Amino acid sequence: MNPLFTHPMGVGTWAWGDRLFWGYGRGYREEDLEQAFRESLEAGVSLFDTAEFYGFGLSETLLGRFMAQSGVRPYLVTKFFPYPWRLSRKSLLQALRGSLRRLGVEAVDLYLLHWPWPPVPLRVWAEALAEAYERGLARGVGVSNCSLAQLAEAKAVLDRHGVPLLANQVEYSLLVRDWEAHLPTLRREGIALMAYSPLAMGWLTGKLDPRNPPKGYRGSKYRPHLGRLERLLPLLEELARAKGTSPGAIALRYLMEKGALPIPGAKNPAQARRNAEALRLSLGPEEMALLEGAS
């Protein structure tokens, strides 16, 4: 069985060390992240998703440091970024070894191609993923941000090597539901759908106001969804009050009930605790239908 199916939720670490987008070092620091790491583990969340691109390696370094200090080895996911100057399959193996050094481990549990971008054909990166698996540097491999056609192409290459494709990591939330219809088929194929930005970069926590959206990327990216947010947020808040939890936990539980593996970010222990509340929730068919309709 795909080991990802045993993890109902993970922690995304894009913000760990990222100064450009998330402002690491201003509103939160290393000690906040270490507490978020420990709080997540204590709450039963034992999958951490990082990438060499996050903080240009600092995310992996911080995660490796927290593991060494705690003595805990969670399920590790990291990713290869296909920079345009990386033109051969050897560059993937070199990048993976760099990730292993920063994480302080001999192998990761899951290694993903971050984006299926040119100029290198997807099949070349799929061959390199198979080699990483065969060399024992990655215990599992997968892709991220692939379309259905690209997923099939990568899977065909890996199948020839007898290497299972474990995951496709894509954006999926109550606001971005493009992949929802494909979840049952992916599950039958043994492929986990890992949902990044499952809280729509904070919009589904109720902390942002659609009538006064923030400036910058988070405001512009979700501008087409502001009308839906005005319908959806009151329902999330109503369900959260009824269940004694947070709107974000309801939004995460919806994805889990659909069969996805959400990986919300956590920059401090309070966020980690709120995210983990989703593990102890349940949503009935009527509640799921209400959320589907509002979103």
mmCIF file of C-alpha atoms in Angstrom:
data_model
loop_
_atom_site.group_PDB
_atom_site.id
_atom_site.type_symbol
_atom_site.label_atom_id
_atom_site.label_comp_id
_atom_site.label_asym_id
_atom_site.label_seq_id
_atom_site.Cartn_x
_atom_site.Cartn_y
_atom_site.Cartn_z
ATOM 1 C CA MET A 1 0.000 0.000 0.000
ATOM 2 C CA ASN A 2 1.088 3.556 -0.660
ATOM 3 C CA PRO A 3 2.599 4.762 2.667
ATOM 4 C CA LEU A 4 1.093 8.210 2.089
ATOM 5 C CA PHE A 5 -2.367 6.730 2.625
ATOM 6 C CA THR A 6 -1.441 6.244 6.295
ATOM 7 C CA HIS A 7 -0.880 10.004 6.721
ATOM 8 C CA PRO A 8 -4.154 11.962 6.861
ATOM 9 C CA MET A 9 -2.319 15.302 6.966
ATOM 10 C CA GLY A 10 1.158 16.803 6.839
ATOM 11 C CA VAL A 11 2.947 20.081 7.430
ATOM 12 C CA GLY A 12 4.053 22.288 4.548
ATOM 13 C CA THR A 13 7.284 24.200 5.146
ATOM 14 C CA TRP A 14 7.365 26.718 2.294
ATOM 15 C CA ALA A 15 7.454 29.537 4.871
ATOM 16 C CA TRP A 16 10.325 27.976 6.838
ATOM 17 C CA GLY A 17 13.230 30.266 6.006
ATOM 18 C CA ASP A 18 11.473 32.063 3.149
ATOM 19 C CA ARG A 19 12.177 35.785 3.448
ATOM 20 C CA LEU A 20 10.971 36.912 0.013
ATOM 21 C CA PHE A 21 7.319 35.855 0.198
ATOM 22 C CA TRP A 22 6.557 34.964 3.827
ATOM 23 C CA GLY A 23 8.918 37.341 5.625
ATOM 24 C CA TYR A 24 10.913 34.872 7.700
ATOM 25 C CA GLY A 25 12.824 36.720 10.414
ATOM 26 C CA ARG A 26 10.240 39.474 10.812
ATOM 27 C CA GLY A 27 6.963 38.067 12.112
ATOM 28 C CA TYR A 28 8.381 34.693 13.111
ATOM 29 C CA ARG A 29 11.788 33.141 13.749
ATOM 30 C CA GLU A 30 13.543 29.800 14.076
ATOM 31 C CA GLU A 31 12.292 29.205 17.619
ATOM 32 C CA ASP A 32 8.679 29.623 16.425
ATOM 33 C CA LEU A 33 9.232 27.059 13.711
ATOM 34 C CA GLU A 34 10.862 24.588 16.079
ATOM 35 C CA GLN A 35 7.858 24.870 18.387
ATOM 36 C CA ALA A 36 5.542 24.339 15.400
ATOM 37 C CA PHE A 37 7.566 21.226 14.511
ATOM 38 C CA ARG A 38 7.249 19.802 18.026
ATOM 39 C CA GLU A 39 3.593 20.778 18.378
ATOM 40 C CA SER A 40 2.735 19.061 15.095
ATOM 41 C CA LEU A 41 4.428 15.851 16.181
ATOM 42 C CA GLU A 42 2.699 15.884 19.559
ATOM 43 C CA ALA A 43 -0.653 16.352 17.805
ATOM 44 C CA GLY A 44 -0.066 13.289 15.626
ATOM 45 C CA VAL A 45 1.125 14.935 12.410
ATOM 46 C CA SER A 46 4.269 13.125 11.296
ATOM 47 C CA LEU A 47 4.770 14.105 7.630
ATOM 48 C CA PHE A 48 6.786 17.193 6.718
ATOM 49 C CA ASP A 49 6.952 18.537 3.182
ATOM 50 C CA THR A 50 9.868 20.736 2.129
ATOM 51 C CA ALA A 51 11.855 21.562 -1.029
ATOM 52 C CA GLU A 52 15.306 22.745 -1.986
ATOM 53 C CA PHE A 53 13.641 25.895 -3.383
ATOM 54 C CA TYR A 54 12.047 26.894 -0.053
ATOM 55 C CA GLY A 55 14.283 29.532 1.477
ATOM 56 C CA PHE A 56 16.895 28.410 -1.076
ATOM 57 C CA GLY A 57 17.743 25.405 1.081
ATOM 58 C CA LEU A 58 17.102 26.977 4.488
ATOM 59 C CA SER A 59 13.795 25.148 4.936
ATOM 60 C CA GLU A 60 15.556 21.799 4.593
ATOM 61 C CA THR A 61 18.361 22.952 6.911
ATOM 62 C CA LEU A 62 15.926 24.042 9.605
ATOM 63 C CA LEU A 63 13.933 20.836 9.352
ATOM 64 C CA GLY A 64 17.133 18.793 9.603
ATOM 65 C CA ARG A 65 18.176 20.785 12.670
ATOM 66 C CA PHE A 66 14.815 20.264 14.383
ATOM 67 C CA MET A 67 14.988 16.524 13.727
ATOM 68 C CA ALA A 68 18.497 16.311 15.141
ATOM 69 C CA GLN A 69 17.564 18.286 18.251
ATOM 70 C CA SER A 70 14.406 16.272 18.908
ATOM 71 C CA GLY A 71 15.725 12.860 17.924
ATOM 72 C CA VAL A 72 12.519 12.307 15.920
ATOM 73 C CA ARG A 73 12.578 11.184 12.302
ATOM 74 C CA PRO A 74 9.219 11.976 10.632
ATOM 75 C CA TYR A 75 8.164 11.050 7.097
ATOM 76 C CA LEU A 76 10.193 13.384 4.860
ATOM 77 C CA VAL A 77 9.136 14.797 1.508
ATOM 78 C CA THR A 78 11.334 17.120 -0.520
ATOM 79 C CA LYS A 79 11.497 18.275 -4.124
ATOM 80 C CA PHE A 80 13.833 18.873 -7.046
ATOM 81 C CA PHE A 81 13.540 22.266 -8.763
ATOM 82 C CA PRO A 82 14.180 22.123 -12.544
ATOM 83 C CA TYR A 83 16.179 25.336 -12.915
ATOM 84 C CA PRO A 84 16.769 26.040 -16.629
ATOM 85 C CA TRP A 85 20.504 25.411 -16.287
ATOM 86 C CA ARG A 86 19.886 21.874 -15.054
ATOM 87 C CA LEU A 87 20.002 19.990 -18.325
ATOM 88 C CA SER A 88 20.732 16.359 -17.468
ATOM 89 C CA ARG A 89 19.368 13.660 -15.207
ATOM 90 C CA LYS A 90 22.619 13.798 -13.209
ATOM 91 C CA SER A 91 21.595 17.211 -11.899
ATOM 92 C CA LEU A 92 18.596 15.655 -10.135
ATOM 93 C CA LEU A 93 20.805 13.181 -8.285
ATOM 94 C CA GLN A 94 23.255 15.967 -7.368
ATOM 95 C CA ALA A 95 20.393 18.121 -6.075
ATOM 96 C CA LEU A 96 18.985 15.213 -4.070
ATOM 97 C CA ARG A 97 22.342 14.610 -2.401
ATOM 98 C CA GLY A 98 22.409 18.298 -1.454
ATOM 99 C CA SER A 99 18.956 17.957 0.086
ATOM 100 C CA LEU A 100 20.068 14.883 2.025
ATOM 101 C CA ARG A 101 23.052 16.786 3.443
ATOM 102 C CA ARG A 102 20.857 19.670 4.581
ATOM 103 C CA LEU A 103 18.279 17.325 6.095
ATOM 104 C CA GLY A 104 20.953 15.158 7.708
ATOM 105 C CA VAL A 105 19.552 11.854 6.438
ATOM 106 C CA GLU A 106 20.706 9.085 4.108
ATOM 107 C CA ALA A 107 17.435 8.913 2.180
ATOM 108 C CA VAL A 108 14.152 10.795 1.974
ATOM 109 C CA ASP A 109 10.837 9.015 2.105
ATOM 110 C CA LEU A 110 9.462 10.800 -0.959
ATOM 111 C CA TYR A 111 11.231 12.823 -3.661
ATOM 112 C CA LEU A 112 9.165 14.887 -6.075
ATOM 113 C CA LEU A 113 9.779 16.760 -9.285
ATOM 114 C CA HIS A 114 8.623 20.235 -8.243
ATOM 115 C CA TRP A 115 7.446 21.412 -11.681
ATOM 116 C CA PRO A 116 7.374 19.668 -15.099
ATOM 117 C CA TRP A 117 8.974 22.643 -16.835
ATOM 118 C CA PRO A 118 11.044 22.751 -20.045
ATOM 119 C CA PRO A 119 13.615 22.667 -21.477
ATOM 120 C CA VAL A 120 14.268 19.142 -20.188
ATOM 121 C CA PRO A 121 11.500 16.678 -21.189
ATOM 122 C CA LEU A 122 9.451 15.210 -18.355
ATOM 123 C CA ARG A 123 10.512 11.682 -19.308
ATOM 124 C CA VAL A 124 14.155 12.549 -18.538
ATOM 125 C CA TRP A 125 13.286 13.689 -15.017
ATOM 126 C CA ALA A 126 11.125 10.582 -14.560
ATOM 127 C CA GLU A 127 14.126 8.421 -15.502
ATOM 128 C CA ALA A 128 16.202 10.322 -12.945
ATOM 129 C CA LEU A 129 13.561 9.777 -10.262
ATOM 130 C CA ALA A 130 13.676 6.054 -11.008
ATOM 131 C CA GLU A 131 17.453 6.107 -10.625
ATOM 132 C CA ALA A 132 17.179 7.938 -7.293
ATOM 133 C CA TYR A 133 14.817 5.207 -6.103
ATOM 134 C CA GLU A 134 17.050 2.406 -7.403
ATOM 135 C CA ARG A 135 20.114 3.917 -5.708
ATOM 136 C CA GLY A 136 18.248 4.042 -2.391
ATOM 137 C CA LEU A 137 18.435 7.828 -2.087
ATOM 138 C CA ALA A 138 14.629 8.091 -2.120
ATOM 139 C CA ARG A 139 12.302 5.441 -0.733
ATOM 140 C CA GLY A 140 9.509 6.726 -2.954
ATOM 141 C CA VAL A 141 9.092 9.173 -5.840
ATOM 142 C CA GLY A 142 6.405 11.301 -7.400
ATOM 143 C CA VAL A 143 5.641 14.572 -9.117
ATOM 144 C CA SER A 144 4.126 17.955 -8.368
ATOM 145 C CA ASN A 145 2.033 20.336 -10.470
ATOM 146 C CA CYS A 146 1.533 17.783 -13.244
ATOM 147 C CA SER A 147 -1.552 17.628 -15.449
ATOM 148 C CA LEU A 148 -3.326 14.322 -16.003
ATOM 149 C CA ALA A 149 -1.425 13.818 -19.265
ATOM 150 C CA GLN A 150 1.908 14.602 -17.613
ATOM 151 C CA LEU A 151 1.063 12.321 -14.714
ATOM 152 C CA ALA A 152 0.395 9.485 -17.153
ATOM 153 C CA GLU A 153 3.677 10.177 -18.974
ATOM 154 C CA ALA A 154 5.722 10.091 -15.784
ATOM 155 C CA LYS A 155 3.939 6.987 -14.557
ATOM 156 C CA ALA A 156 4.635 5.142 -17.829
ATOM 157 C CA VAL A 157 8.377 5.769 -17.445
ATOM 158 C CA LEU A 158 8.407 4.703 -13.799
ATOM 159 C CA ASP A 159 6.308 1.623 -14.579
ATOM 160 C CA ARG A 160 8.996 0.427 -17.005
ATOM 161 C CA HIS A 161 11.439 0.467 -14.079
ATOM 162 C CA GLY A 162 8.997 -1.159 -11.687
ATOM 163 C CA VAL A 163 8.986 2.009 -9.553
ATOM 164 C CA PRO A 164 5.615 3.136 -8.180
ATOM 165 C CA LEU A 165 4.528 6.732 -8.625
ATOM 166 C CA LEU A 166 3.307 7.624 -5.144
ATOM 167 C CA ALA A 167 2.034 11.191 -5.422
ATOM 168 C CA ASN A 168 1.048 14.220 -7.417
ATOM 169 C CA GLN A 169 1.213 17.367 -5.317
ATOM 170 C CA VAL A 170 -1.110 20.090 -6.594
ATOM 171 C CA GLU A 171 -3.019 23.099 -5.345
ATOM 172 C CA TYR A 172 -6.344 21.948 -3.897
ATOM 173 C CA SER A 173 -8.669 23.730 -1.503
ATOM 174 C CA LEU A 174 -12.325 24.654 -1.201
ATOM 175 C CA LEU A 175 -11.526 27.488 -3.616
ATOM 176 C CA VAL A 176 -9.481 25.475 -6.131
ATOM 177 C CA ARG A 177 -11.220 22.162 -6.731
ATOM 178 C CA ASP A 178 -9.995 21.212 -10.218
ATOM 179 C CA TRP A 179 -8.600 17.848 -9.097
ATOM 180 C CA GLU A 180 -11.511 16.815 -6.911
ATOM 181 C CA ALA A 181 -13.270 14.731 -9.566
ATOM 182 C CA HIS A 182 -10.087 12.717 -10.178
ATOM 183 C CA LEU A 183 -9.472 11.720 -6.555
ATOM 184 C CA PRO A 184 -11.260 8.331 -6.678
ATOM 185 C CA THR A 185 -9.351 7.292 -9.816
ATOM 186 C CA LEU A 186 -6.011 8.367 -8.381
ATOM 187 C CA ARG A 187 -6.725 6.438 -5.207
ATOM 188 C CA ARG A 188 -7.506 3.282 -7.215
ATOM 189 C CA GLU A 189 -4.196 3.739 -9.047
ATOM 190 C CA GLY A 190 -2.375 3.955 -5.719
ATOM 191 C CA ILE A 191 -1.480 7.632 -6.215
ATOM 192 C CA ALA A 192 -1.939 10.099 -3.354
ATOM 193 C CA LEU A 193 -3.043 13.631 -4.085
ATOM 194 C CA MET A 194 -1.095 15.952 -1.802
ATOM 195 C CA ALA A 195 -2.910 19.270 -1.466
ATOM 196 C CA TYR A 196 -0.752 22.358 -1.129
ATOM 197 C CA SER A 197 -2.242 25.746 -0.199
ATOM 198 C CA PRO A 198 -5.199 23.848 1.336
ATOM 199 C CA LEU A 199 -6.178 26.988 3.267
ATOM 200 C CA ALA A 200 -5.782 29.210 0.183
ATOM 201 C CA MET A 201 -2.796 31.030 1.710
ATOM 202 C CA GLY A 202 -4.797 31.985 4.785
ATOM 203 C CA TRP A 203 -8.075 32.974 3.139
ATOM 204 C CA LEU A 204 -9.931 29.953 4.525
ATOM 205 C CA THR A 205 -8.837 30.652 8.090
ATOM 206 C CA GLY A 206 -11.160 33.645 8.201
ATOM 207 C CA LYS A 207 -8.309 36.039 8.967
ATOM 208 C CA LEU A 208 -8.466 37.859 5.615
ATOM 209 C CA ASP A 209 -11.391 40.052 4.564
ATOM 210 C CA PRO A 210 -12.700 39.617 0.996
ATOM 211 C CA ARG A 211 -14.179 43.120 1.184
ATOM 212 C CA ASN A 212 -10.723 44.508 1.909
ATOM 213 C CA PRO A 213 -8.238 42.066 0.327
ATOM 214 C CA PRO A 214 -4.546 42.396 1.122
ATOM 215 C CA LYS A 215 -2.155 43.900 -1.380
ATOM 216 C CA GLY A 216 0.347 41.708 -3.125
ATOM 217 C CA TYR A 217 0.206 38.131 -4.335
ATOM 218 C CA ARG A 218 -2.356 36.765 -1.874
ATOM 219 C CA GLY A 219 -4.791 39.491 -2.857
ATOM 220 C CA SER A 220 -4.298 39.266 -6.624
ATOM 221 C CA LYS A 221 -4.195 35.453 -6.828
ATOM 222 C CA TYR A 222 -7.537 34.984 -5.099
ATOM 223 C CA ARG A 223 -9.300 38.059 -6.474
ATOM 224 C CA PRO A 224 -11.434 35.895 -8.837
ATOM 225 C CA HIS A 225 -12.697 33.971 -5.777
ATOM 226 C CA LEU A 226 -13.700 36.903 -3.559
ATOM 227 C CA GLY A 227 -17.415 36.510 -4.298
ATOM 228 C CA ARG A 228 -17.317 32.839 -3.384
ATOM 229 C CA LEU A 229 -15.375 33.643 -0.223
ATOM 230 C CA GLU A 230 -18.175 35.937 0.936
ATOM 231 C CA ARG A 231 -20.534 32.942 0.732
ATOM 232 C CA LEU A 232 -18.116 30.325 2.014
ATOM 233 C CA LEU A 233 -16.533 32.038 5.022
ATOM 234 C CA PRO A 234 -19.787 32.477 7.012
ATOM 235 C CA LEU A 235 -20.536 28.769 6.532
ATOM 236 C CA LEU A 236 -17.045 27.776 7.677
ATOM 237 C CA GLU A 237 -17.432 29.980 10.730
ATOM 238 C CA GLU A 238 -20.884 28.535 11.509
ATOM 239 C CA LEU A 239 -19.641 24.943 11.270
ATOM 240 C CA ALA A 240 -16.569 25.825 13.324
ATOM 241 C CA ARG A 241 -18.686 27.296 16.136
ATOM 242 C CA ALA A 242 -20.946 24.237 16.141
ATOM 243 C CA LYS A 243 -17.975 21.884 16.430
ATOM 244 C CA GLY A 244 -15.832 24.000 18.744
ATOM 245 C CA THR A 245 -12.999 24.389 16.264
ATOM 246 C CA SER A 246 -11.606 26.844 13.713
ATOM 247 C CA PRO A 247 -12.769 27.603 10.140
ATOM 248 C CA GLY A 248 -9.408 26.402 8.844
ATOM 249 C CA ALA A 249 -9.810 23.017 10.508
ATOM 250 C CA ILE A 250 -13.179 22.605 8.785
ATOM 251 C CA ALA A 251 -11.614 23.483 5.424
ATOM 252 C CA LEU A 252 -8.826 20.942 5.980
ATOM 253 C CA ARG A 253 -11.247 18.228 7.083
ATOM 254 C CA TYR A 254 -13.238 18.693 3.875
ATOM 255 C CA LEU A 255 -10.146 17.756 1.826
ATOM 256 C CA MET A 256 -9.410 14.785 4.068
ATOM 257 C CA GLU A 257 -12.980 13.503 3.705
ATOM 258 C CA LYS A 258 -12.517 13.730 -0.084
ATOM 259 C CA GLY A 259 -9.417 11.547 0.140
ATOM 260 C CA ALA A 260 -6.659 14.137 -0.274
ATOM 261 C CA LEU A 261 -3.608 14.647 1.956
ATOM 262 C CA PRO A 262 -3.495 18.358 2.863
ATOM 263 C CA ILE A 263 -0.178 19.924 3.853
ATOM 264 C CA PRO A 264 -1.030 23.265 5.514
ATOM 265 C CA GLY A 265 1.782 25.515 6.618
ATOM 266 C CA ALA A 266 2.554 26.263 10.260
ATOM 267 C CA LYS A 267 4.815 29.149 11.253
ATOM 268 C CA ASN A 268 4.183 28.897 15.001
ATOM 269 C CA PRO A 269 2.779 26.404 17.528
ATOM 270 C CA ALA A 270 -0.687 28.003 17.588
ATOM 271 C CA GLN A 271 -1.080 27.463 13.841
ATOM 272 C CA ALA A 272 0.148 23.890 14.214
ATOM 273 C CA ARG A 273 -2.433 23.208 16.923
ATOM 274 C CA ARG A 274 -5.279 24.716 14.887
ATOM 275 C CA ASN A 275 -4.343 22.673 11.828
ATOM 276 C CA ALA A 276 -4.188 19.466 13.863
ATOM 277 C CA GLU A 277 -7.750 19.988 15.082
ATOM 278 C CA ALA A 278 -8.836 18.686 11.669
ATOM 279 C CA LEU A 279 -7.629 15.215 12.682
ATOM 280 C CA ARG A 280 -10.297 14.976 15.366
ATOM 281 C CA LEU A 281 -13.230 16.269 13.322
ATOM 282 C CA SER A 282 -15.827 14.581 11.169
ATOM 283 C CA LEU A 283 -18.124 16.080 8.562
ATOM 284 C CA GLY A 284 -21.381 14.403 7.637
ATOM 285 C CA PRO A 285 -22.842 14.172 4.114
ATOM 286 C CA GLU A 286 -25.088 17.192 4.642
ATOM 287 C CA GLU A 287 -22.204 19.331 5.891
ATOM 288 C CA MET A 288 -20.027 18.239 2.974
ATOM 289 C CA ALA A 289 -22.844 19.113 0.560
ATOM 290 C CA LEU A 290 -23.213 22.567 2.114
ATOM 291 C CA LEU A 291 -19.490 23.239 1.684
ATOM 292 C CA GLU A 292 -19.538 21.976 -1.895
ATOM 293 C CA GLY A 293 -22.447 24.251 -2.721
ATOM 294 C CA ALA A 294 -20.991 27.333 -1.068
ATOM 295 C CA SER A 295 -17.617 26.861 -2.736
#
